[in-house]
Amino acid sequence: MNSEQQKEEQYFVCFAYGSNMLIKKLRSRCPSAVKIGVCKIKKHVLKFHKVSKKDYSGKCDCEYTESETAEVYGVLFRIPKSEQTKLDEFEGLGKGYEKKPIDVTTIEEGKDTAVMYCATDEAKDPNKKPYVWYLNQVIEGAKENCLPDDYIAKISKVAADEDLDRDRHATEAALYNGI
């Protein structure tokens, strides 16, 4: 095995399309994460219908569709495998999210393969809304990574609820305030 193969086995590539696009948030979970670049996947739509096990609000899901024109933008990160378990726990792997491989197209480098977390069918509720702080994390992460303006505008139109837990709101909003 050459050194390049050994290096590849030490990392995994993750497609972040929700609040993990906000680099500060992802690095709070995976401090060694390195941004590879902006990318998109086809035949998927961004929804906020994944029910959070922690606060029962709506979280992001990247849902498959047959539509050829549907696409979700996100950010690819290279993350050490030693930090994978921690990310799996934060993402709720096995508790509403599953992890699957996905083909992505990066703006800079072309095609790549990554893993993404997506909601399981039983964890979806089309009536859920994100909290304002969560929606803002997604928007600010999209801005921080220079996703297309029309895509950011579309996310900005998503209806959101105020979080009645003001301490949680303040803690989560601190991740994007001042960006």
Short mmCIF file of N, CA and C in Angstrom, two decimals:
data_model
loop_
_atom_site.label_atom_id
_atom_site.label_comp_id
_atom_site.label_asym_id
_atom_site.label_seq_id
_atom_site.Cartn_x
_atom_site.Cartn_y
_atom_site.Cartn_z
N MET A 1 0.85 -1.18 0.00
CA MET A 1 0.00 0.00 0.00
C MET A 1 0.89 1.24 0.00
N ASN A 2 0.65 2.16 -0.95
CA ASN A 2 1.47 3.37 -1.00
C ASN A 2 0.97 4.39 0.01
N SER A 3 1.74 5.46 0.19
CA SER A 3 1.39 6.45 1.22
C SER A 3 0.10 7.19 0.88
N GLU A 4 -0.20 7.38 -0.42
CA GLU A 4 -1.45 8.03 -0.82
C GLU A 4 -2.67 7.18 -0.44
N GLN A 5 -2.57 5.85 -0.62
CA GLN A 5 -3.67 4.96 -0.23
C GLN A 5 -3.85 4.97 1.28
N GLN A 6 -2.74 4.97 2.03
CA GLN A 6 -2.83 5.02 3.49
C GLN A 6 -3.51 6.32 3.93
N LYS A 7 -3.13 7.43 3.28
CA LYS A 7 -3.72 8.72 3.61
C LYS A 7 -5.23 8.71 3.37
N GLU A 8 -5.68 8.15 2.23
CA GLU A 8 -7.10 8.08 1.92
C GLU A 8 -7.86 7.26 2.95
N GLU A 9 -7.27 6.20 3.46
CA GLU A 9 -7.95 5.35 4.43
C GLU A 9 -8.11 6.02 5.78
N GLN A 10 -7.37 7.10 6.03
CA GLN A 10 -7.43 7.79 7.31
C GLN A 10 -8.53 8.86 7.34
N TYR A 11 -9.14 9.14 6.20
CA TYR A 11 -10.13 10.20 6.09
C TYR A 11 -11.39 9.70 5.40
N PHE A 12 -12.47 10.42 5.59
CA PHE A 12 -13.66 10.20 4.78
C PHE A 12 -14.12 11.57 4.29
N VAL A 13 -14.87 11.58 3.21
CA VAL A 13 -15.37 12.82 2.63
C VAL A 13 -16.85 12.92 2.95
N CYS A 14 -17.25 14.05 3.50
CA CYS A 14 -18.63 14.27 3.93
C CYS A 14 -19.25 15.42 3.15
N PHE A 15 -20.48 15.21 2.67
CA PHE A 15 -21.26 16.23 2.00
C PHE A 15 -22.14 16.90 3.04
N ALA A 16 -21.83 18.15 3.37
CA ALA A 16 -22.60 18.93 4.33
C ALA A 16 -23.55 19.85 3.57
N TYR A 17 -24.85 19.78 3.87
CA TYR A 17 -25.83 20.58 3.15
C TYR A 17 -26.74 21.36 4.08
N GLY A 18 -26.63 21.16 5.37
CA GLY A 18 -27.46 21.85 6.36
C GLY A 18 -26.59 22.73 7.24
N SER A 19 -26.82 22.68 8.54
CA SER A 19 -26.09 23.56 9.46
C SER A 19 -24.59 23.23 9.51
N ASN A 20 -24.20 22.03 9.09
CA ASN A 20 -22.77 21.70 9.08
C ASN A 20 -22.00 22.43 7.99
N MET A 21 -22.69 23.13 7.08
CA MET A 21 -21.98 23.98 6.13
C MET A 21 -21.30 25.13 6.88
N LEU A 22 -21.86 25.52 8.02
CA LEU A 22 -21.26 26.56 8.85
C LEU A 22 -19.99 25.97 9.45
N ILE A 23 -18.86 26.42 8.98
CA ILE A 23 -17.58 25.79 9.31
C ILE A 23 -17.35 25.76 10.82
N LYS A 24 -17.70 26.83 11.51
CA LYS A 24 -17.53 26.87 12.96
C LYS A 24 -18.31 25.75 13.65
N LYS A 25 -19.51 25.47 13.15
CA LYS A 25 -20.32 24.41 13.75
C LYS A 25 -19.72 23.04 13.47
N LEU A 26 -19.34 22.79 12.22
CA LEU A 26 -18.75 21.49 11.90
C LEU A 26 -17.46 21.28 12.68
N ARG A 27 -16.65 22.31 12.78
CA ARG A 27 -15.37 22.16 13.51
C ARG A 27 -15.59 22.01 15.01
N SER A 28 -16.73 22.42 15.54
CA SER A 28 -17.01 22.17 16.96
C SER A 28 -17.24 20.68 17.18
N ARG A 29 -17.60 19.98 16.11
CA ARG A 29 -17.84 18.53 16.16
C ARG A 29 -16.63 17.75 15.66
N CYS A 30 -16.00 18.27 14.63
CA CYS A 30 -14.85 17.61 13.98
C CYS A 30 -13.77 18.66 13.78
N PRO A 31 -12.93 18.90 14.80
CA PRO A 31 -11.98 20.01 14.75
C PRO A 31 -10.96 19.93 13.61
N SER A 32 -10.74 18.76 13.07
CA SER A 32 -9.74 18.61 12.01
C SER A 32 -10.34 18.61 10.61
N ALA A 33 -11.61 18.91 10.49
CA ALA A 33 -12.27 18.93 9.18
C ALA A 33 -11.62 19.97 8.28
N VAL A 34 -11.43 19.59 7.01
CA VAL A 34 -10.84 20.48 6.02
C VAL A 34 -11.82 20.63 4.87
N LYS A 35 -12.11 21.86 4.53
CA LYS A 35 -13.01 22.12 3.41
C LYS A 35 -12.33 21.74 2.10
N ILE A 36 -13.03 20.94 1.30
CA ILE A 36 -12.55 20.59 -0.03
C ILE A 36 -13.10 21.57 -1.05
N GLY A 37 -14.39 21.86 -0.96
CA GLY A 37 -14.99 22.81 -1.88
C GLY A 37 -16.50 22.72 -1.92
N VAL A 38 -17.10 23.61 -2.69
CA VAL A 38 -18.54 23.66 -2.88
C VAL A 38 -18.92 22.61 -3.91
N CYS A 39 -20.06 22.01 -3.72
CA CYS A 39 -20.51 20.97 -4.65
C CYS A 39 -22.03 20.95 -4.71
N LYS A 40 -22.55 20.11 -5.59
CA LYS A 40 -24.00 19.92 -5.66
C LYS A 40 -24.28 18.48 -6.03
N ILE A 41 -25.50 18.08 -5.68
CA ILE A 41 -25.98 16.76 -6.09
C ILE A 41 -27.29 16.95 -6.83
N LYS A 42 -27.51 16.10 -7.79
CA LYS A 42 -28.72 16.16 -8.61
C LYS A 42 -29.78 15.22 -8.03
N LYS A 43 -31.01 15.42 -8.49
CA LYS A 43 -32.14 14.59 -8.11
C LYS A 43 -32.39 14.54 -6.60
N HIS A 44 -32.13 15.64 -5.92
CA HIS A 44 -32.40 15.78 -4.50
C HIS A 44 -32.97 17.16 -4.24
N VAL A 45 -33.78 17.28 -3.18
CA VAL A 45 -34.32 18.56 -2.74
C VAL A 45 -34.02 18.75 -1.26
N LEU A 46 -33.78 20.00 -0.88
CA LEU A 46 -33.53 20.33 0.52
C LEU A 46 -34.86 20.53 1.22
N LYS A 47 -35.05 19.82 2.31
CA LYS A 47 -36.27 19.95 3.11
C LYS A 47 -35.87 20.10 4.57
N PHE A 48 -36.76 20.66 5.36
CA PHE A 48 -36.55 20.86 6.80
C PHE A 48 -37.55 20.03 7.58
N HIS A 49 -37.74 18.81 7.19
CA HIS A 49 -38.79 17.96 7.77
C HIS A 49 -38.27 16.84 8.68
N LYS A 50 -36.98 16.80 8.92
CA LYS A 50 -36.43 15.76 9.80
C LYS A 50 -36.68 16.19 11.24
N VAL A 51 -37.38 15.38 12.01
CA VAL A 51 -37.72 15.73 13.39
C VAL A 51 -36.49 15.53 14.28
N SER A 52 -36.09 16.60 14.95
CA SER A 52 -34.95 16.53 15.87
C SER A 52 -35.34 15.75 17.12
N LYS A 53 -34.51 14.80 17.51
CA LYS A 53 -34.75 14.04 18.74
C LYS A 53 -34.46 14.89 19.98
N LYS A 54 -33.69 15.98 19.80
CA LYS A 54 -33.30 16.82 20.93
C LYS A 54 -34.32 17.92 21.23
N ASP A 55 -34.80 18.61 20.18
CA ASP A 55 -35.68 19.75 20.43
C ASP A 55 -36.99 19.69 19.62
N TYR A 56 -37.20 18.62 18.87
CA TYR A 56 -38.43 18.35 18.12
C TYR A 56 -38.72 19.35 17.00
N SER A 57 -37.74 20.17 16.65
CA SER A 57 -37.92 21.09 15.52
C SER A 57 -37.53 20.38 14.22
N GLY A 58 -37.71 21.07 13.10
CA GLY A 58 -37.34 20.52 11.81
C GLY A 58 -35.88 20.76 11.49
N LYS A 59 -35.20 19.73 11.08
CA LYS A 59 -33.80 19.82 10.65
C LYS A 59 -33.72 19.46 9.18
N CYS A 60 -32.59 19.74 8.58
CA CYS A 60 -32.41 19.52 7.13
C CYS A 60 -32.39 18.05 6.76
N ASP A 61 -32.93 17.81 5.58
CA ASP A 61 -32.84 16.52 4.94
C ASP A 61 -32.59 16.78 3.46
N CYS A 62 -31.86 15.90 2.86
CA CYS A 62 -31.57 15.95 1.44
C CYS A 62 -32.32 14.78 0.82
N GLU A 63 -33.54 15.05 0.34
CA GLU A 63 -34.45 14.00 -0.07
C GLU A 63 -34.35 13.71 -1.57
N TYR A 64 -34.29 12.43 -1.89
CA TYR A 64 -34.21 11.99 -3.28
C TYR A 64 -35.53 12.27 -4.00
N THR A 65 -35.42 12.66 -5.27
CA THR A 65 -36.57 12.86 -6.13
C THR A 65 -36.20 12.40 -7.54
N GLU A 66 -37.18 12.12 -8.34
CA GLU A 66 -36.93 11.73 -9.74
C GLU A 66 -36.67 12.93 -10.64
N SER A 67 -36.91 14.12 -10.15
CA SER A 67 -36.77 15.33 -10.95
C SER A 67 -35.33 15.55 -11.40
N GLU A 68 -35.13 15.66 -12.70
CA GLU A 68 -33.81 15.89 -13.27
C GLU A 68 -33.29 17.29 -12.96
N THR A 69 -34.18 18.22 -12.67
CA THR A 69 -33.75 19.60 -12.43
C THR A 69 -33.49 19.90 -10.95
N ALA A 70 -33.89 18.99 -10.08
CA ALA A 70 -33.69 19.21 -8.64
C ALA A 70 -32.21 19.07 -8.30
N GLU A 71 -31.74 19.96 -7.41
CA GLU A 71 -30.34 19.88 -6.96
C GLU A 71 -30.21 20.52 -5.59
N VAL A 72 -29.25 20.00 -4.85
CA VAL A 72 -28.93 20.54 -3.53
C VAL A 72 -27.45 20.89 -3.53
N TYR A 73 -27.15 22.12 -3.12
CA TYR A 73 -25.77 22.55 -2.98
C TYR A 73 -25.30 22.25 -1.56
N GLY A 74 -24.00 22.11 -1.42
CA GLY A 74 -23.42 21.88 -0.11
C GLY A 74 -21.92 22.05 -0.18
N VAL A 75 -21.27 21.58 0.86
CA VAL A 75 -19.82 21.72 0.99
C VAL A 75 -19.23 20.36 1.30
N LEU A 76 -18.17 20.03 0.61
CA LEU A 76 -17.44 18.78 0.89
C LEU A 76 -16.36 19.06 1.90
N PHE A 77 -16.26 18.16 2.89
CA PHE A 77 -15.21 18.24 3.89
C PHE A 77 -14.47 16.92 3.96
N ARG A 78 -13.16 17.00 4.14
CA ARG A 78 -12.35 15.81 4.42
C ARG A 78 -12.18 15.78 5.94
N ILE A 79 -12.60 14.67 6.53
CA ILE A 79 -12.63 14.54 7.99
C ILE A 79 -11.87 13.28 8.38
N PRO A 80 -11.00 13.38 9.39
CA PRO A 80 -10.31 12.16 9.85
C PRO A 80 -11.30 11.12 10.34
N LYS A 81 -11.04 9.87 10.00
CA LYS A 81 -11.92 8.79 10.46
C LYS A 81 -11.98 8.71 11.98
N SER A 82 -10.94 9.21 12.64
CA SER A 82 -10.94 9.21 14.11
C SER A 82 -12.03 10.13 14.68
N GLU A 83 -12.56 11.05 13.87
CA GLU A 83 -13.62 11.97 14.32
C GLU A 83 -15.00 11.55 13.79
N GLN A 84 -15.05 10.45 13.07
CA GLN A 84 -16.30 10.00 12.45
C GLN A 84 -17.35 9.60 13.48
N THR A 85 -16.97 8.90 14.51
CA THR A 85 -17.92 8.45 15.53
C THR A 85 -18.58 9.65 16.21
N LYS A 86 -17.80 10.67 16.49
CA LYS A 86 -18.35 11.87 17.13
C LYS A 86 -19.36 12.55 16.21
N LEU A 87 -19.05 12.65 14.91
CA LEU A 87 -19.99 13.25 13.97
C LEU A 87 -21.25 12.39 13.85
N ASP A 88 -21.07 11.07 13.80
CA ASP A 88 -22.23 10.16 13.74
C ASP A 88 -23.17 10.40 14.93
N GLU A 89 -22.60 10.58 16.11
CA GLU A 89 -23.40 10.82 17.31
C GLU A 89 -24.15 12.14 17.23
N PHE A 90 -23.44 13.22 16.83
CA PHE A 90 -24.08 14.53 16.70
C PHE A 90 -25.18 14.51 15.66
N GLU A 91 -24.97 13.79 14.58
CA GLU A 91 -25.95 13.74 13.51
C GLU A 91 -27.12 12.81 13.82
N GLY A 92 -27.00 12.00 14.84
CA GLY A 92 -28.08 11.10 15.21
C GLY A 92 -28.15 9.88 14.31
N LEU A 93 -26.98 9.38 13.92
CA LEU A 93 -26.95 8.17 13.08
C LEU A 93 -27.65 7.04 13.83
N GLY A 94 -28.62 6.43 13.15
CA GLY A 94 -29.40 5.36 13.76
C GLY A 94 -30.57 5.86 14.60
N LYS A 95 -30.68 7.18 14.71
CA LYS A 95 -31.76 7.79 15.50
C LYS A 95 -32.47 8.86 14.67
N GLY A 96 -32.77 8.51 13.44
CA GLY A 96 -33.46 9.46 12.57
C GLY A 96 -32.67 9.83 11.32
N TYR A 97 -31.37 9.65 11.38
CA TYR A 97 -30.54 9.86 10.20
C TYR A 97 -29.84 8.56 9.86
N GLU A 98 -29.64 8.36 8.56
CA GLU A 98 -28.80 7.27 8.08
C GLU A 98 -27.71 7.89 7.24
N LYS A 99 -26.67 7.14 7.01
CA LYS A 99 -25.54 7.63 6.23
C LYS A 99 -25.49 6.82 4.95
N LYS A 100 -25.32 7.54 3.82
CA LYS A 100 -25.25 6.81 2.56
C LYS A 100 -24.23 7.48 1.64
N PRO A 101 -23.66 6.70 0.73
CA PRO A 101 -22.72 7.28 -0.24
C PRO A 101 -23.50 8.06 -1.30
N ILE A 102 -22.89 9.11 -1.80
CA ILE A 102 -23.53 9.96 -2.80
C ILE A 102 -22.48 10.48 -3.77
N ASP A 103 -22.84 10.52 -5.04
CA ASP A 103 -21.97 11.12 -6.04
C ASP A 103 -22.25 12.62 -6.06
N VAL A 104 -21.18 13.40 -6.02
CA VAL A 104 -21.29 14.85 -6.02
C VAL A 104 -20.46 15.42 -7.17
N THR A 105 -20.78 16.64 -7.53
CA THR A 105 -19.99 17.36 -8.52
C THR A 105 -19.49 18.64 -7.86
N THR A 106 -18.17 18.74 -7.72
CA THR A 106 -17.61 19.94 -7.12
C THR A 106 -17.43 20.99 -8.21
N ILE A 107 -17.58 22.23 -7.81
CA ILE A 107 -17.43 23.34 -8.74
C ILE A 107 -15.98 23.37 -9.26
N GLU A 108 -15.02 23.14 -8.37
CA GLU A 108 -13.61 23.26 -8.71
C GLU A 108 -13.01 22.02 -9.36
N GLU A 109 -13.40 20.83 -8.88
CA GLU A 109 -12.68 19.62 -9.26
C GLU A 109 -13.47 18.59 -10.05
N GLY A 110 -14.76 18.74 -10.17
CA GLY A 110 -15.54 17.76 -10.92
C GLY A 110 -16.18 16.73 -10.01
N LYS A 111 -16.28 15.51 -10.47
CA LYS A 111 -17.01 14.45 -9.76
C LYS A 111 -16.19 13.88 -8.59
N ASP A 112 -16.93 13.51 -7.54
CA ASP A 112 -16.33 12.89 -6.35
C ASP A 112 -17.42 12.05 -5.68
N THR A 113 -17.03 11.24 -4.73
CA THR A 113 -17.98 10.46 -3.95
C THR A 113 -17.81 10.85 -2.49
N ALA A 114 -18.93 10.99 -1.79
CA ALA A 114 -18.91 11.39 -0.39
C ALA A 114 -19.98 10.61 0.36
N VAL A 115 -20.03 10.81 1.66
CA VAL A 115 -21.14 10.28 2.45
C VAL A 115 -21.99 11.47 2.88
N MET A 116 -23.28 11.22 3.04
CA MET A 116 -24.15 12.25 3.57
C MET A 116 -25.12 11.61 4.55
N TYR A 117 -25.59 12.44 5.46
CA TYR A 117 -26.59 12.01 6.42
C TYR A 117 -27.95 12.43 5.87
N CYS A 118 -28.89 11.50 5.82
CA CYS A 118 -30.24 11.83 5.34
C CYS A 118 -31.26 11.20 6.29
N ALA A 119 -32.41 11.83 6.34
CA ALA A 119 -33.46 11.40 7.26
C ALA A 119 -34.06 10.07 6.84
N THR A 120 -34.35 9.25 7.82
CA THR A 120 -35.08 8.02 7.56
C THR A 120 -36.56 8.38 7.41
N ASP A 121 -37.32 7.54 6.73
CA ASP A 121 -38.73 7.85 6.49
C ASP A 121 -39.52 8.08 7.78
N GLU A 122 -39.24 7.27 8.80
CA GLU A 122 -40.00 7.41 10.06
C GLU A 122 -39.62 8.66 10.85
N ALA A 123 -38.55 9.35 10.47
CA ALA A 123 -38.13 10.56 11.18
C ALA A 123 -38.61 11.84 10.49
N LYS A 124 -39.40 11.69 9.42
CA LYS A 124 -39.86 12.85 8.65
C LYS A 124 -41.27 13.27 9.07
N ASP A 125 -41.46 14.57 9.17
CA ASP A 125 -42.79 15.14 9.43
C ASP A 125 -42.90 16.40 8.57
N PRO A 126 -43.73 16.37 7.53
CA PRO A 126 -43.82 17.52 6.63
C PRO A 126 -44.36 18.79 7.29
N ASN A 127 -44.88 18.68 8.49
CA ASN A 127 -45.40 19.85 9.20
C ASN A 127 -44.36 20.53 10.08
N LYS A 128 -43.20 19.95 10.22
CA LYS A 128 -42.16 20.53 11.06
C LYS A 128 -41.54 21.75 10.40
N LYS A 129 -41.10 22.67 11.24
CA LYS A 129 -40.37 23.85 10.78
C LYS A 129 -39.07 23.93 11.58
N PRO A 130 -38.05 24.52 10.99
CA PRO A 130 -36.81 24.72 11.76
C PRO A 130 -36.99 25.88 12.73
N TYR A 131 -36.13 25.91 13.73
CA TYR A 131 -36.07 27.10 14.57
C TYR A 131 -35.31 28.18 13.79
N VAL A 132 -35.57 29.43 14.14
CA VAL A 132 -34.92 30.55 13.46
C VAL A 132 -33.40 30.41 13.51
N TRP A 133 -32.86 30.07 14.68
CA TRP A 133 -31.40 29.95 14.79
C TRP A 133 -30.85 28.86 13.87
N TYR A 134 -31.56 27.76 13.72
CA TYR A 134 -31.09 26.67 12.85
C TYR A 134 -31.14 27.11 11.39
N LEU A 135 -32.24 27.70 10.98
CA LEU A 135 -32.35 28.20 9.61
C LEU A 135 -31.22 29.19 9.32
N ASN A 136 -30.95 30.08 10.28
CA ASN A 136 -29.87 31.06 10.09
C ASN A 136 -28.50 30.38 10.00
N GLN A 137 -28.30 29.29 10.73
CA GLN A 137 -27.03 28.56 10.59
C GLN A 137 -26.87 28.02 9.17
N VAL A 138 -27.95 27.51 8.61
CA VAL A 138 -27.90 26.99 7.23
C VAL A 138 -27.63 28.13 6.26
N ILE A 139 -28.35 29.24 6.42
CA ILE A 139 -28.17 30.39 5.53
C ILE A 139 -26.75 30.94 5.64
N GLU A 140 -26.28 31.14 6.85
CA GLU A 140 -24.94 31.71 7.04
C GLU A 140 -23.85 30.75 6.53
N GLY A 141 -24.08 29.44 6.69
CA GLY A 141 -23.13 28.47 6.14
C GLY A 141 -23.10 28.53 4.62
N ALA A 142 -24.27 28.73 4.02
CA ALA A 142 -24.36 28.86 2.56
C ALA A 142 -23.64 30.12 2.10
N LYS A 143 -23.83 31.22 2.82
CA LYS A 143 -23.15 32.48 2.47
C LYS A 143 -21.64 32.35 2.67
N GLU A 144 -21.25 31.78 3.80
CA GLU A 144 -19.84 31.64 4.13
C GLU A 144 -19.09 30.86 3.04
N ASN A 145 -19.78 29.93 2.41
CA ASN A 145 -19.16 29.09 1.39
C ASN A 145 -19.50 29.53 -0.03
N CYS A 146 -20.12 30.71 -0.16
CA CYS A 146 -20.41 31.33 -1.46
C CYS A 146 -21.26 30.45 -2.36
N LEU A 147 -22.30 29.83 -1.79
CA LEU A 147 -23.25 29.11 -2.62
C LEU A 147 -23.99 30.13 -3.49
N PRO A 148 -24.60 29.69 -4.58
CA PRO A 148 -25.28 30.63 -5.48
C PRO A 148 -26.34 31.47 -4.76
N ASP A 149 -26.41 32.74 -5.14
CA ASP A 149 -27.34 33.68 -4.50
C ASP A 149 -28.79 33.22 -4.60
N ASP A 150 -29.19 32.66 -5.75
CA ASP A 150 -30.58 32.22 -5.89
C ASP A 150 -30.89 31.04 -4.98
N TYR A 151 -29.91 30.20 -4.73
CA TYR A 151 -30.08 29.06 -3.82
C TYR A 151 -30.25 29.58 -2.38
N ILE A 152 -29.41 30.54 -1.99
CA ILE A 152 -29.50 31.13 -0.66
C ILE A 152 -30.84 31.83 -0.48
N ALA A 153 -31.29 32.53 -1.51
CA ALA A 153 -32.59 33.21 -1.45
C ALA A 153 -33.73 32.22 -1.24
N LYS A 154 -33.63 31.07 -1.88
CA LYS A 154 -34.65 30.03 -1.73
C LYS A 154 -34.69 29.51 -0.29
N ILE A 155 -33.53 29.27 0.30
CA ILE A 155 -33.46 28.82 1.70
C ILE A 155 -34.03 29.90 2.62
N SER A 156 -33.73 31.15 2.32
CA SER A 156 -34.17 32.27 3.17
C SER A 156 -35.69 32.39 3.24
N LYS A 157 -36.40 31.81 2.29
CA LYS A 157 -37.87 31.88 2.26
C LYS A 157 -38.54 30.79 3.10
N VAL A 158 -37.75 29.88 3.67
CA VAL A 158 -38.32 28.80 4.48
C VAL A 158 -38.90 29.39 5.77
N ALA A 159 -40.11 29.01 6.10
CA ALA A 159 -40.76 29.47 7.34
C ALA A 159 -40.08 28.80 8.54
N ALA A 160 -39.88 29.59 9.59
CA ALA A 160 -39.21 29.09 10.79
C ALA A 160 -39.95 29.54 12.04
N ASP A 161 -39.78 28.78 13.11
CA ASP A 161 -40.40 29.08 14.40
C ASP A 161 -39.36 29.65 15.36
N GLU A 162 -39.83 30.47 16.27
CA GLU A 162 -38.96 30.95 17.35
C GLU A 162 -38.75 29.81 18.34
N ASP A 163 -37.55 29.69 18.85
CA ASP A 163 -37.24 28.70 19.89
C ASP A 163 -37.59 29.33 21.24
N LEU A 164 -38.49 28.71 21.97
CA LEU A 164 -38.89 29.25 23.27
C LEU A 164 -37.80 29.08 24.33
N ASP A 165 -36.84 28.19 24.05
CA ASP A 165 -35.69 28.04 24.95
C ASP A 165 -34.68 29.12 24.56
N ARG A 166 -34.75 30.25 25.20
CA ARG A 166 -33.92 31.41 24.84
C ARG A 166 -32.44 31.16 25.07
N ASP A 167 -32.08 30.33 26.05
CA ASP A 167 -30.66 30.01 26.25
C ASP A 167 -30.11 29.21 25.08
N ARG A 168 -30.88 28.22 24.62
CA ARG A 168 -30.45 27.43 23.46
C ARG A 168 -30.35 28.34 22.24
N HIS A 169 -31.35 29.21 22.06
CA HIS A 169 -31.32 30.14 20.94
C HIS A 169 -30.03 30.98 20.97
N ALA A 170 -29.71 31.53 22.13
CA ALA A 170 -28.52 32.38 22.25
C ALA A 170 -27.24 31.60 21.96
N THR A 171 -27.16 30.38 22.49
CA THR A 171 -25.97 29.55 22.27
C THR A 171 -25.80 29.22 20.79
N GLU A 172 -26.88 28.82 20.15
CA GLU A 172 -26.81 28.43 18.74
C GLU A 172 -26.61 29.64 17.83
N ALA A 173 -27.22 30.76 18.17
CA ALA A 173 -27.06 31.97 17.35
C ALA A 173 -25.64 32.51 17.44
N ALA A 174 -24.96 32.25 18.55
CA ALA A 174 -23.57 32.71 18.70
C ALA A 174 -22.65 32.10 17.64
N LEU A 175 -23.04 30.98 17.06
CA LEU A 175 -22.21 30.36 16.04
C LEU A 175 -22.18 31.16 14.75
N TYR A 176 -23.19 31.98 14.48
CA TYR A 176 -23.19 32.77 13.25
C TYR A 176 -23.19 34.28 13.50
N ASN A 177 -23.50 34.73 14.69
CA ASN A 177 -23.45 36.17 14.94
C ASN A 177 -22.02 36.66 14.81
N GLY A 178 -21.86 37.73 14.10
CA GLY A 178 -20.52 38.30 13.90
C GLY A 178 -19.82 37.77 12.67
N ILE A 179 -20.51 36.93 11.87
CA ILE A 179 -19.87 36.43 10.65
C ILE A 179 -19.90 37.54 9.62
#
